[in-house]
Each structure stands twice: as structure tokens, then as C-alpha cells.
Tab-separated table of C-alpha atoms in Angstrom:
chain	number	residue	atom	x	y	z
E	1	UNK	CA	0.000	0.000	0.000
E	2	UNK	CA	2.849	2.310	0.588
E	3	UNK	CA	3.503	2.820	-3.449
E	4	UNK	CA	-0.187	4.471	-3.165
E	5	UNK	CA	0.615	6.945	-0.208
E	6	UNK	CA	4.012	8.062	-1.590
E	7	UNK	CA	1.905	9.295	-5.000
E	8	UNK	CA	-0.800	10.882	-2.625
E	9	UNK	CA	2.237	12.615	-0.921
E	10	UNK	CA	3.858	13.587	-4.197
E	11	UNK	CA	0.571	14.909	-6.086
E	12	UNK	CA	-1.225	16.712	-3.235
E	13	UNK	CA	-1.670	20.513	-3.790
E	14	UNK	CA	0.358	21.924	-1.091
E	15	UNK	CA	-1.586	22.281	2.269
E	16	UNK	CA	-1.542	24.461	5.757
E	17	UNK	CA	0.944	23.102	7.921
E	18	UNK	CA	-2.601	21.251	10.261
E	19	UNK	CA	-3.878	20.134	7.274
E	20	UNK	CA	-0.963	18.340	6.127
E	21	UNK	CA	-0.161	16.543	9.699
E	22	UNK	CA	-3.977	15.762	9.484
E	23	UNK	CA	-3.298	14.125	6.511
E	24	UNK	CA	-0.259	12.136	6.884
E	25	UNK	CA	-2.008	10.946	10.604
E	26	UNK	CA	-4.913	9.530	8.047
E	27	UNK	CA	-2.300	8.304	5.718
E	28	UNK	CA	-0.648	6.333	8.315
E	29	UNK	CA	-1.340	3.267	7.237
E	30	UNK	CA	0.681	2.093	5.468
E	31	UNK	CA	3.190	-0.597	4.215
E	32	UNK	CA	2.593	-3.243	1.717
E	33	UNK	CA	-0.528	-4.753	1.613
E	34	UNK	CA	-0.702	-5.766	5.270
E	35	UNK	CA	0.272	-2.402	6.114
E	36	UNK	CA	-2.415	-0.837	8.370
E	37	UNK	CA	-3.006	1.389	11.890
E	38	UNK	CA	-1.461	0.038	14.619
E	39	UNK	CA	-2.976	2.937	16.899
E	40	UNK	CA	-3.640	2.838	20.708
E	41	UNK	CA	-6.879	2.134	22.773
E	42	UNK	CA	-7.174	2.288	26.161
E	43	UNK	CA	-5.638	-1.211	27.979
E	44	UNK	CA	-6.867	-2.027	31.585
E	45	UNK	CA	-3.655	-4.167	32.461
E	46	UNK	CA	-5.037	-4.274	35.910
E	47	UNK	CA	-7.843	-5.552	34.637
E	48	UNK	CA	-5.803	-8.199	32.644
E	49	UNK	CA	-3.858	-9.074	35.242
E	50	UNK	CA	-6.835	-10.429	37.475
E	51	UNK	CA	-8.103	-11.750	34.197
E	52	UNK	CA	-4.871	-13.842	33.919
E	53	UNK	CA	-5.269	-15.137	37.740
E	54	UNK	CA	-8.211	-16.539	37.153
E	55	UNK	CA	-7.610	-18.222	33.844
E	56	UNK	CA	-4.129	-19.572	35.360
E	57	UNK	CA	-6.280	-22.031	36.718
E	58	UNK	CA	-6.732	-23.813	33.817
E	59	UNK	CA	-3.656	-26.074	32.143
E	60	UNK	CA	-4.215	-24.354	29.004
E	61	UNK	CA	-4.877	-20.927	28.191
E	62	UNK	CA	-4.625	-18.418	25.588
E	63	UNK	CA	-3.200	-14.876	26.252
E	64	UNK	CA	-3.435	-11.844	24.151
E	65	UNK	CA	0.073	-9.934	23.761
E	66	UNK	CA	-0.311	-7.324	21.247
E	67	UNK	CA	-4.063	-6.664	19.849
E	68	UNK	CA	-2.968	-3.201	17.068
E	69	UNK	CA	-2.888	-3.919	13.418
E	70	UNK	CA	-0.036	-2.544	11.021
E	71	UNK	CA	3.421	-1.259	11.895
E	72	UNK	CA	2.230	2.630	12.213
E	73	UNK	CA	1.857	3.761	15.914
E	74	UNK	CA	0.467	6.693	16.761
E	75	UNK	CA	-0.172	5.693	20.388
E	76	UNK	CA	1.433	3.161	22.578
E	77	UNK	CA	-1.551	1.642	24.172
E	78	UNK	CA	-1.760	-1.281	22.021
E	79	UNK	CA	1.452	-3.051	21.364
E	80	UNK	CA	1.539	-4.827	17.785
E	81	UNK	CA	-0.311	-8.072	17.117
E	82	UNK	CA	1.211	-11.680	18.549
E	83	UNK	CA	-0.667	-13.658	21.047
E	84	UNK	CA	0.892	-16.940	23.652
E	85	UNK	CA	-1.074	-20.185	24.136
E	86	UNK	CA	0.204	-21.913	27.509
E	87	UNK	CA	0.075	-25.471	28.025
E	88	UNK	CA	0.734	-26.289	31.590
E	89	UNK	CA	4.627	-24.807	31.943
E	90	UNK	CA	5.397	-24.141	28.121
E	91	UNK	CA	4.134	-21.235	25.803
E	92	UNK	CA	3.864	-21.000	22.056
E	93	UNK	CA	4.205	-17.717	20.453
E	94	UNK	CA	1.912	-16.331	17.507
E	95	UNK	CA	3.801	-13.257	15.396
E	96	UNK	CA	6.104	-10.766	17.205
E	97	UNK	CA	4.765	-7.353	16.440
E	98	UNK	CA	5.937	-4.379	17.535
E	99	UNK	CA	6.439	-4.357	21.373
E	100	UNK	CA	5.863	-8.139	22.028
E	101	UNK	CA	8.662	-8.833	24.243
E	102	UNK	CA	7.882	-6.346	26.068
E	103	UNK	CA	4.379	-7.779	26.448
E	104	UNK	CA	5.875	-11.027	27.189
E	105	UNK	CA	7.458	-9.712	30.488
E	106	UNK	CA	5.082	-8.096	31.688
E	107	UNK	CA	2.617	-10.923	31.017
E	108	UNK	CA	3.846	-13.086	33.587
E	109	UNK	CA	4.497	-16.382	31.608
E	110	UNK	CA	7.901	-16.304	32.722
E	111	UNK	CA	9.362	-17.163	36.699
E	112	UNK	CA	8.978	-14.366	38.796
E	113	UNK	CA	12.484	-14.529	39.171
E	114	UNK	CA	13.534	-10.903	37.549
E	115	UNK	CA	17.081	-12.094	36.259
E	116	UNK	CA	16.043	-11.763	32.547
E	117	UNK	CA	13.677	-14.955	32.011
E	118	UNK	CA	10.883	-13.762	29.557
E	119	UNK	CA	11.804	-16.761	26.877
E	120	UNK	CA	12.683	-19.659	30.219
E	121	UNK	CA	9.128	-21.336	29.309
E	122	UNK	CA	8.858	-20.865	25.555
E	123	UNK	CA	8.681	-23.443	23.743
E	124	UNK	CA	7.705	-22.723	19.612
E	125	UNK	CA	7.381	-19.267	17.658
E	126	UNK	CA	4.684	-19.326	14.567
E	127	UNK	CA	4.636	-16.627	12.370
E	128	UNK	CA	1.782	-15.896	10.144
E	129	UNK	CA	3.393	-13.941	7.545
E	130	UNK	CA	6.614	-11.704	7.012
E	131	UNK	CA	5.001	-8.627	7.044
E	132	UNK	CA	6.502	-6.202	9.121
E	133	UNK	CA	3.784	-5.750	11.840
E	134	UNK	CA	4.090	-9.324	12.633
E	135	UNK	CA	7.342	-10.271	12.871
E	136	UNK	CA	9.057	-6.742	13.729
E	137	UNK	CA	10.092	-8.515	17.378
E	138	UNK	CA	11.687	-10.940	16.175
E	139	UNK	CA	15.178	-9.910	15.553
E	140	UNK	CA	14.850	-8.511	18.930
E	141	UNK	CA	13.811	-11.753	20.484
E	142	UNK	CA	16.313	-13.443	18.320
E	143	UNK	CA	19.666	-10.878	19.314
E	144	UNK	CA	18.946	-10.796	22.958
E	145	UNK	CA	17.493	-14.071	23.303
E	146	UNK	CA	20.306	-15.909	25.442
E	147	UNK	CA	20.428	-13.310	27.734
E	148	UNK	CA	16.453	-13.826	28.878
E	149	UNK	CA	16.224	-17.888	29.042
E	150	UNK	CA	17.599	-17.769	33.262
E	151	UNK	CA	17.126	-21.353	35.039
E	152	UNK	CA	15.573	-22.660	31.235
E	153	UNK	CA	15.743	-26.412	31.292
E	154	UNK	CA	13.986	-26.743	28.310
E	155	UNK	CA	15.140	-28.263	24.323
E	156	UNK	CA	16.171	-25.424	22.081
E	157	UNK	CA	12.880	-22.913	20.810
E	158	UNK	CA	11.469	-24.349	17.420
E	159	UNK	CA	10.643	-21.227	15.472
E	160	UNK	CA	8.132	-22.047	12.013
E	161	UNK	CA	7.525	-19.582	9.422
E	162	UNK	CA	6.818	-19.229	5.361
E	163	UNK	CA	9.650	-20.190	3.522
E	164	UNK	CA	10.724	-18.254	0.330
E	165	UNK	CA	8.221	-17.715	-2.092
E	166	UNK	CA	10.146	-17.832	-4.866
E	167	UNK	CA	8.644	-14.758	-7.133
E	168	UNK	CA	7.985	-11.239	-6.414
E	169	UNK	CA	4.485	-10.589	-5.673
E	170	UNK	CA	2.363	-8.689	-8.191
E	171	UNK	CA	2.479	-4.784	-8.861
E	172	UNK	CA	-0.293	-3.040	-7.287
E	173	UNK	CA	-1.807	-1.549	-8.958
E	174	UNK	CA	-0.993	-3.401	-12.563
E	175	UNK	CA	-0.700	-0.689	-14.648
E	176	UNK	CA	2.174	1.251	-12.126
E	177	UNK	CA	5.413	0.765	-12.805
E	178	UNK	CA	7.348	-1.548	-11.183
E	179	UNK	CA	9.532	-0.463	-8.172
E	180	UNK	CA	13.285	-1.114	-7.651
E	181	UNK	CA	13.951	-4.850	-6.331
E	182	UNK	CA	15.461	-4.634	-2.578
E	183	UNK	CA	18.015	-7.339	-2.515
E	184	UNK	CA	17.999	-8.717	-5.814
E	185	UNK	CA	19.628	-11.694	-5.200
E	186	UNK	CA	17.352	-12.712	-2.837
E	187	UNK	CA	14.258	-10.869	-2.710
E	188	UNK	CA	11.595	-12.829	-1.414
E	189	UNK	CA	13.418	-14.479	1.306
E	190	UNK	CA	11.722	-17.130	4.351
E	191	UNK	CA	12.294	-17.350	7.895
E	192	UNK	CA	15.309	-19.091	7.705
E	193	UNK	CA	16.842	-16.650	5.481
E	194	UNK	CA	15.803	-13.637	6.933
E	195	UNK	CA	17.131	-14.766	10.193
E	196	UNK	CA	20.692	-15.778	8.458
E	197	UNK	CA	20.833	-11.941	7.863
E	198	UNK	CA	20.009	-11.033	11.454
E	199	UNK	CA	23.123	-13.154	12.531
E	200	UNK	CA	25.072	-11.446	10.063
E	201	UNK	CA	23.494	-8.217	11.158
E	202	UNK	CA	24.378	-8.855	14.395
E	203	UNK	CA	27.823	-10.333	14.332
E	204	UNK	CA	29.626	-7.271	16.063
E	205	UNK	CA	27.366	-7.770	19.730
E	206	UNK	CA	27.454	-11.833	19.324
E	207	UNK	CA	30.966	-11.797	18.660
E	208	UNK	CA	31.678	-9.607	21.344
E	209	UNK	CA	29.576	-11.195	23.906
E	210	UNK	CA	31.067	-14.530	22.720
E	211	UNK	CA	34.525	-13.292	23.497
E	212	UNK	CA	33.484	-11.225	26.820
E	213	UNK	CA	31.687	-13.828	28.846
E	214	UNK	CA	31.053	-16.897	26.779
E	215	UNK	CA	27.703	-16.008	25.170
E	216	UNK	CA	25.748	-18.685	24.348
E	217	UNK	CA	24.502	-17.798	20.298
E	218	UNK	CA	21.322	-17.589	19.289
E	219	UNK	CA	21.517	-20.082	17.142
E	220	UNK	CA	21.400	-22.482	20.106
E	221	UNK	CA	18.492	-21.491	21.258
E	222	UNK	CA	16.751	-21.271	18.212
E	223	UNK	CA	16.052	-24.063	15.533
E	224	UNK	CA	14.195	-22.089	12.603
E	225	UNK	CA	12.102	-23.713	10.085
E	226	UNK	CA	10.350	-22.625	6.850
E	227	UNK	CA	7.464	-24.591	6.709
E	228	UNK	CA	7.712	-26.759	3.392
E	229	UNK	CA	5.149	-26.441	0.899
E	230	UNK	CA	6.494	-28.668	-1.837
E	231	UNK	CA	3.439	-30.152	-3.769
E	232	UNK	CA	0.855	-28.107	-2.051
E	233	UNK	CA	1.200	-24.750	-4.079
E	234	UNK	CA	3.358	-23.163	-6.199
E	235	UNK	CA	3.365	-19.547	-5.149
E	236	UNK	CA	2.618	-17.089	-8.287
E	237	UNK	CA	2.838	-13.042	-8.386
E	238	UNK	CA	-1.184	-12.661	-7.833
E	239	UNK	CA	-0.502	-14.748	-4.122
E	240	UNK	CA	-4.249	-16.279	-3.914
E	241	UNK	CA	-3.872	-19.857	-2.367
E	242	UNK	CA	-5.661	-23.034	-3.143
E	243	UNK	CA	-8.065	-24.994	-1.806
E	244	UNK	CA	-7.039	-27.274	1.127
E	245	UNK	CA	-9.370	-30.011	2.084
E	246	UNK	CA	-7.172	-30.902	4.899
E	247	UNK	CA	-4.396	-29.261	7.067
E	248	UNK	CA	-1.190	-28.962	6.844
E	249	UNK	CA	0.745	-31.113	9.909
E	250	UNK	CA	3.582	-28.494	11.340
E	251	UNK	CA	4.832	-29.649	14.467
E	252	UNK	CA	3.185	-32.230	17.633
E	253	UNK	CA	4.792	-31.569	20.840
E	254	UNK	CA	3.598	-33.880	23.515
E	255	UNK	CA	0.243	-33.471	24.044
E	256	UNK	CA	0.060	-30.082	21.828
E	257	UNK	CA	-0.432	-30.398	18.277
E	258	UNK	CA	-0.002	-27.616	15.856
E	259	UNK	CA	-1.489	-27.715	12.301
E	260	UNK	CA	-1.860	-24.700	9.727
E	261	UNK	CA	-3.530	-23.482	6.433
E	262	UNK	CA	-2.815	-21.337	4.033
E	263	UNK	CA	-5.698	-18.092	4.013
E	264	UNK	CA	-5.665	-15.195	1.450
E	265	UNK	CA	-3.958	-11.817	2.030
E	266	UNK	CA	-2.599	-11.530	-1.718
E	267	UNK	CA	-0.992	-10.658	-2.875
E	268	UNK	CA	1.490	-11.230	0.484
E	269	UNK	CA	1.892	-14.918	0.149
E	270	UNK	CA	2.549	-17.269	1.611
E	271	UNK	CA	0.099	-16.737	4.560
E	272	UNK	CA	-0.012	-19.330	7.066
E	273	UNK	CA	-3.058	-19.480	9.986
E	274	UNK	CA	-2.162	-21.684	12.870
E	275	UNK	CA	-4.614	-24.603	15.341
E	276	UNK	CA	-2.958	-25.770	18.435
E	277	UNK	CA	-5.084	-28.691	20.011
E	278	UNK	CA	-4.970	-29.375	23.810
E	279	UNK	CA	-6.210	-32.388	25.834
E	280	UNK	CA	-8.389	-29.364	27.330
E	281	UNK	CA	-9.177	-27.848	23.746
E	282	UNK	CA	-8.579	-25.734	20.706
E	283	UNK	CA	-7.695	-22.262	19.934
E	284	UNK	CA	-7.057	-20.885	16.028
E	285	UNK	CA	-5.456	-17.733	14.744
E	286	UNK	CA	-6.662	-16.614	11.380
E	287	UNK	CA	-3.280	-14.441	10.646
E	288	UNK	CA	-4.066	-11.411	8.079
E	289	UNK	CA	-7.004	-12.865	5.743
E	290	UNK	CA	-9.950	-11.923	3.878
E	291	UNK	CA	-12.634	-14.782	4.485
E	292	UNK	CA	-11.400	-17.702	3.604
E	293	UNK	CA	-12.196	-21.726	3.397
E	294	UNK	CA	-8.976	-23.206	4.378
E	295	UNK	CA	-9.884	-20.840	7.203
E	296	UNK	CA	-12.967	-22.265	8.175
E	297	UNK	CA	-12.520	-25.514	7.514
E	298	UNK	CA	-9.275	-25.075	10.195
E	299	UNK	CA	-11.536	-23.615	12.513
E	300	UNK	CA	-14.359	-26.119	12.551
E	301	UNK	CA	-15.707	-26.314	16.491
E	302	UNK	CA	-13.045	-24.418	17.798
E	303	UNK	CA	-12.989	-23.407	21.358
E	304	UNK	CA	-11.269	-19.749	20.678
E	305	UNK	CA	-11.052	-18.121	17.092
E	306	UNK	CA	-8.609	-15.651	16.971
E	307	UNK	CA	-9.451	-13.314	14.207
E	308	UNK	CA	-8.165	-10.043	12.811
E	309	UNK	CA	-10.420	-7.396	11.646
E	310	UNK	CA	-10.777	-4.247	9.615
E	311	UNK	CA	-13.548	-1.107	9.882
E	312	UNK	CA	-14.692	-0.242	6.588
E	313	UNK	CA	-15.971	2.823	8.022
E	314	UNK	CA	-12.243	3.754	8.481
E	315	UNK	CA	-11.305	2.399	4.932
E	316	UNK	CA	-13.697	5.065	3.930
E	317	UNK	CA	-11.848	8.395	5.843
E	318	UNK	CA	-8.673	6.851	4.979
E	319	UNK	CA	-9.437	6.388	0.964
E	320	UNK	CA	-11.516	9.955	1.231
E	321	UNK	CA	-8.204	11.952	2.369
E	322	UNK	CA	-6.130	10.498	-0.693
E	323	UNK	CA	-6.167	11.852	-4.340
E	324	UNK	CA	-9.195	10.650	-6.455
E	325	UNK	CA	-7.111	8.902	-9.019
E	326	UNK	CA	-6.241	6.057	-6.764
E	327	UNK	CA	-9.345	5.757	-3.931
E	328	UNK	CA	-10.770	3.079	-5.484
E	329	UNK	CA	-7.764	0.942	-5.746
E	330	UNK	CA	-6.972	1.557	-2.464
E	331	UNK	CA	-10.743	0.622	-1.061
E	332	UNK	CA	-10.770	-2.518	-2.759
E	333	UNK	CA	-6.961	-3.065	-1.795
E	334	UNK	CA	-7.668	-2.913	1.670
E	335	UNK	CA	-11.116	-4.912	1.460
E	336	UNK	CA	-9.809	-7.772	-0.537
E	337	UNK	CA	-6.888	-8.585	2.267
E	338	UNK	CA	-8.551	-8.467	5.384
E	339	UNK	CA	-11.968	-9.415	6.927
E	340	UNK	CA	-14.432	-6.651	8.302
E	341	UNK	CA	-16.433	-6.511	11.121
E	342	UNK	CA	-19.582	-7.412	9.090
E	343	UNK	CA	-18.097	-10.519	7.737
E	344	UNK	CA	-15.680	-11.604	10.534
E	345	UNK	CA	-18.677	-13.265	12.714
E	346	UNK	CA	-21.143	-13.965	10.183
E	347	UNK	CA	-19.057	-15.614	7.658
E	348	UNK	CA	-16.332	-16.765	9.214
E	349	UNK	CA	-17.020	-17.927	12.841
E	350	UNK	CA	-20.087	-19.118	12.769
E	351	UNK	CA	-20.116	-20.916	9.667
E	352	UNK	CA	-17.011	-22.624	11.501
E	353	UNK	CA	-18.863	-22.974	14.798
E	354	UNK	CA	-16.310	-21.744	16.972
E	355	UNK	CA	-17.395	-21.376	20.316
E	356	UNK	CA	-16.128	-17.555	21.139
E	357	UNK	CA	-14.337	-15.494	18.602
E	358	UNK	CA	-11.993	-13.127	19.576
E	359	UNK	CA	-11.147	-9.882	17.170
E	360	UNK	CA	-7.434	-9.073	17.754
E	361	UNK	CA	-5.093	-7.083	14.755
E	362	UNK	CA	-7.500	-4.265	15.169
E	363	UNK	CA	-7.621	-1.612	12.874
E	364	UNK	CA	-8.192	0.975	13.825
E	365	UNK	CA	-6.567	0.140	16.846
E	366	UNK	CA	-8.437	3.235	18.700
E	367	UNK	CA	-11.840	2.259	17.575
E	368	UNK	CA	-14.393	1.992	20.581
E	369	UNK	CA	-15.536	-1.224	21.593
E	370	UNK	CA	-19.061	-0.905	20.896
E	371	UNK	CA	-18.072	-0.551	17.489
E	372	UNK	CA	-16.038	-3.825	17.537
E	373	UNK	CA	-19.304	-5.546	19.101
E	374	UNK	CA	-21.264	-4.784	16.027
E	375	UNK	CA	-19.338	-8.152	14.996
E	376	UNK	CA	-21.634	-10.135	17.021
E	377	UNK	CA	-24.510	-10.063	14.219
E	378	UNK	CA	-25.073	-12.893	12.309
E	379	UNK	CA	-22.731	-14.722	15.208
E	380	UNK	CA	-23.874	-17.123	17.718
E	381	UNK	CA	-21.586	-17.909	19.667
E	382	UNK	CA	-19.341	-15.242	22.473
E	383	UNK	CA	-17.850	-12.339	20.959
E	384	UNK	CA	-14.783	-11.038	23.005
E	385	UNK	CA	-12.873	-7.867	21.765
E	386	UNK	CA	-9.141	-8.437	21.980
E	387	UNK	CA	-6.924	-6.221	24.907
E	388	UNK	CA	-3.286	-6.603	25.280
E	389	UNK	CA	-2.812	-8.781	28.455
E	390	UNK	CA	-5.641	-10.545	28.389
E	391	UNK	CA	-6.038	-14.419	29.873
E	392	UNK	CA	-8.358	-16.552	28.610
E	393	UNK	CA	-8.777	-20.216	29.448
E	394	UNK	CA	-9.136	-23.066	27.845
E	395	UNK	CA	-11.719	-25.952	28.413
């Protein structure tokens, strides 16, 4: 999306100094298709935190980290999307937005032990997509890993991601010209790729820390894997998946099982939601989508569906504060890769049955919750509006 706001900047008339801040705070949106608000609403972490006493009582639970959509803060109430699901002593991460470490500590899935411990208990990493907004925290986690895994008796973290897609993604839109290629040698790199560059990236602290005090690298800690999809699609520029009747198997450990499909946020691709089953249950997370059938059928009589969700209503100011020429792209841009409130419980979660859907990578991130609640029609079952910090347990 970011090609389309850097031609709204460039053919504007020129503006009063308000208007233009006005107008790059509406154009804030922005990077490539996934690219969206990640703006702040009110938190009640006291709130969460007696939230998260209560649902410790059950062996598995699923905890909200980061609810804000897109990499563009405004406002720091909302930290950027990624979520935990605990399973007696071990946690499984879902994306690292923005500020998701920092969510992690102060979530309190870690000993109380205050010698740098946040990672002890974690066990896997899943990320949805390599957009930025989801997996901003990662080279973060990955750097300063060793130094937050105190009295960790655990097997090294098994991190699972998209591997390389293998061709750029199409123009957007077609008739634009095509942009320089960043890193041309490699420019659509996976997991396992991108996080050979962070070591590289890095070398000058692990080095250093090697030499200083006998630094364990990250690389021991981590085992990174680009989940394989050999025979199941062969990614193209327009980035729309295909049908898959059943999941795909990504990792079983113990008595948590972890399964994925592949949902639609062309033309980003590829785009990976995650199940984890539980002796006690099941929770999903959609990752960035429109609506989408591999989605469902993942979903079918969930326990939790973990959704994101767009406001068309704020598609509309956002598109109405561009220039004409490209407000229509833009619209149907934005409403083609994501899932809005009117469709997120009526076509998604109930025709999957889920049992209470959550909305988390909320955009706007400021929106009120009443507005978020207008989700429930044509939905059954519990409708819970996502806040960073917030405990919810399973079975």
C-alpha cells in the first residue's frame, strides 16, 4: 500500500501546515498490503492481570500480547499483534509485532524470578506472515534471546515460518510501474533466510559477547524452520492460495499439536493461519485474511477463534483523504486482504462454529468497543474484543 501513499504525498496541492499533519495521521497506514493502523486504545492491564489469575487455573490458556494492526503507531496503548497459548509450563508464540517482548514480560508467563527470564518457558514461535507488523520482534527476540532464558531447562525454541516464495508478488496496482527490487539476489526471502541476515546483522554484539563472557549464540536457542510447501502450491505473483481439504501437519509436541492453512492476504503470500489442540481444547489464529475456506474448515468447532479485523468505516476516511485517481484501488486493496467486522462473525465464525471469537489485529486500533461488538450479528456464539494482556482459558 505504501507505493499508493508516496503518489498521494507527491501529487497533493500543497496544504496548511494542520492540514498536512492531518493528513499524513490519516495516511498512516501504510506498508505493503498488510500495512495498516497500529494505533492505541485504552488497555486495563489491571484488569488483565486479574483476568490472567483466574484463567491460570486452567492447564491451558490463551493470552493476548499485542491486539494493534499494522506497523504505524500513533499511540502506545496497544502493542503490535502476537498472542501466547500456555500449556501447563510451556508457551507457544503467535507473530512478534511491535512491542511483544515487552508484552511477554510483563505478562507473567515467565518465573517471577527478575534475572532476565521472559523466553525460560517458551517453547515454539509461529509466524503468520513476514510482514513487518508481525514479525518486527523478532530480531529482537532473536539478538537478545540468550540473555532472557535464566534457570531454562527446556530443548532449544522451534521457530516455524513461510519459507521463500520464490517470485515477487504482483504490482499493485498493474498498470504502475514496477519499483526497484530490494536485494535482488534474494528478494523474497523465508524465515530461515531472513534470520541468516540477522546473525550477520548482528555479528559485532554476538561476537563480542562470545569473546566477553562466553555467550551462548542464538543459534542455540533457536532451531528455525520454513514450513515446506512442496506439492501443495506453487506460489505465483497474484498470491491467492488453493483450496485445502485438509491441514497442513507443522509440528506435535507432547500433548500439543499444531497444524496450519494457508488463508488469502494476496498478494502477500505465503500466509499461514495456525490450530494448536490441547487435551483441554482448541484455539485458532486466522493471521491477516480476507474470508477464507482453508480458514474455516481449520476452525471447525473451535474453542477460541482468533481473528483479525478491519472497519470499513475507516477504509472510507482513509481512501476519502487520498487523491481521487487512486481511492478506489486503495478501497478494494484494503477490502480484498482483510476481513471486516460485518463478515468476521457472520461468515467466518459461525459458519465454523467456533465457540467464542476473539477480534485481535484491530484496525483501527483506537476504535471503541461498541463498534467492535457490532461483529456479534449474524454470530452465535461469544464475541470477546481483543486487549493486550488478556487471559483466557481453555476448556
Amino acid at each position: 500500500m505504501c507505493h499508493l501513499l508516496d503518489h498521494a504525498l507527491s501529487h497533493s496541492a500543497p496544504a496548511p501546515r494542520t492540514d498536512r499533519r492531518r493528513f499524513l495521521q490519516a495516511l498512516g497506514a501504510t506498508t505493503a498490503t498488510g500495512g495498516l493502523l497500529a494505533l492505541g486504545s485504552g488497555t486495563a492491564a489491571a484488569r488483565s492481570r486479574a483476568t490472567g489469575r483466574t484463567a491460570s487455573r486452567h492447564r491451558t490458556r490463551l493470552v493476548l500480547l499485542g491486539t494493534a494492526g499494522g506497523p504505524a503507531w500513533t499511540d502506545g496503548a496497544r502493542c503490535g499483534v502476537s498472542s501466547a497459548i500456555v500449556y501447563e509450563d510451556r508457551v507457544y508464540i503467535v507473530d512478534l509485532g511491535q512491542g511483544a517482548l515487552h508484552r511477554l514480560v510483563q505478562s507473567g508467563l515467565g518465573p517471577d524470578d527478575h534475572l532476565g527470564s521472559s523466553l525460560t518457558r517458551v517453547r515454539g514461535v509461529f509466524l503468520t506472515h513476514l510482514h513487518s507488523d508481525h514479525v518486527a520482534d523478532w530480531p529482537s527476540v532473536y539478538a537478545t534471546g540468550p540473555s532472557n532464558i535464566v534457570g531454562r531447562t527446556l530443548p532449544p525454541i522451534e521457530v516455524f515460518g513461510p519459507g521463500d516464495r520464490g517470485t515477487l508478488p504482483s504490482v499493485f496496482p498493474p498498470d504502475r510501474q514496477a519499483p526497484p527490487v530490494v536485494n535482488p539476489d534474494r528478494p523474497t526471502p523465508g524465515i530461515s533466510a531472513m534470520t541468516g541476515y540477522l546473525s550477520q546483522a548482528f555479528a559485532a554484539d554476538f561476537n563480542g559477547r562470545a569473546r566477553e563472557s562466553n555467550f551462548t549464540m542464538p543459534d542455540d536457542l533457536f532451531t528455525v524452520h520454513d514450513i515446506d510447501l512442496d506439492g501443495v502450491w506453487d506460489i505465483d505473483p497474484a498470491g491467492r492460495p488453493p483450496r485445502l481439504d485438509e491441514p497442513l501437519s507443522v509440528w506435535e509436541d507432547g500433548d500439543v499439536r499444531v497444524t496450519a492453512t494457508l488463508v488469502d492476504h494476496r498478494p502477500m503470500a505465503p500466509t499461514f493461519a495456525y490450530r494448536f489442540d490441547t487435551p483441554d481444547g482448541s484455539v485458532v489464529f486466522s493471521g491477516d485474511t480476507c474470508v477464507s475456506d482453508n480458514l474455516i474448515r481449520l476452525a471447525r468447532d473451535a474453542d477460541y477463534l482468533v481473528h483479525e479485523v478491519i472497519d470499513p468505516r475507516f477504509v472510507d476516511e482513509l481512501v476519502a483523504a487520498v487523491p481521487e485517481a487512486i481511492r478506489e484501488p486503495l478501497r478494494e486493496h484494503l477490502l480484498t486482504s482483510h476481513t471486516t467486522i460485518e463478515q468476521v462473525g457472520r461468515d467466518v465464525a459461525e459458519p465454523a462454529g467456533a465457540r467464542n471469537l476473539v477480534l485481535n489485529h484491530l484496525v483501527p486500533a483506537t476504535n471503541p468497543a461498541r463498534r467492535w461488538k457490532a461483529a456479534q450479528k449474524g454470530y452465535s456464539g461469544r464475541l470477546i474484543v481483543g486487549e493486550d494482556l488478556l487471559h483466557l482459558g481453555v476448556g
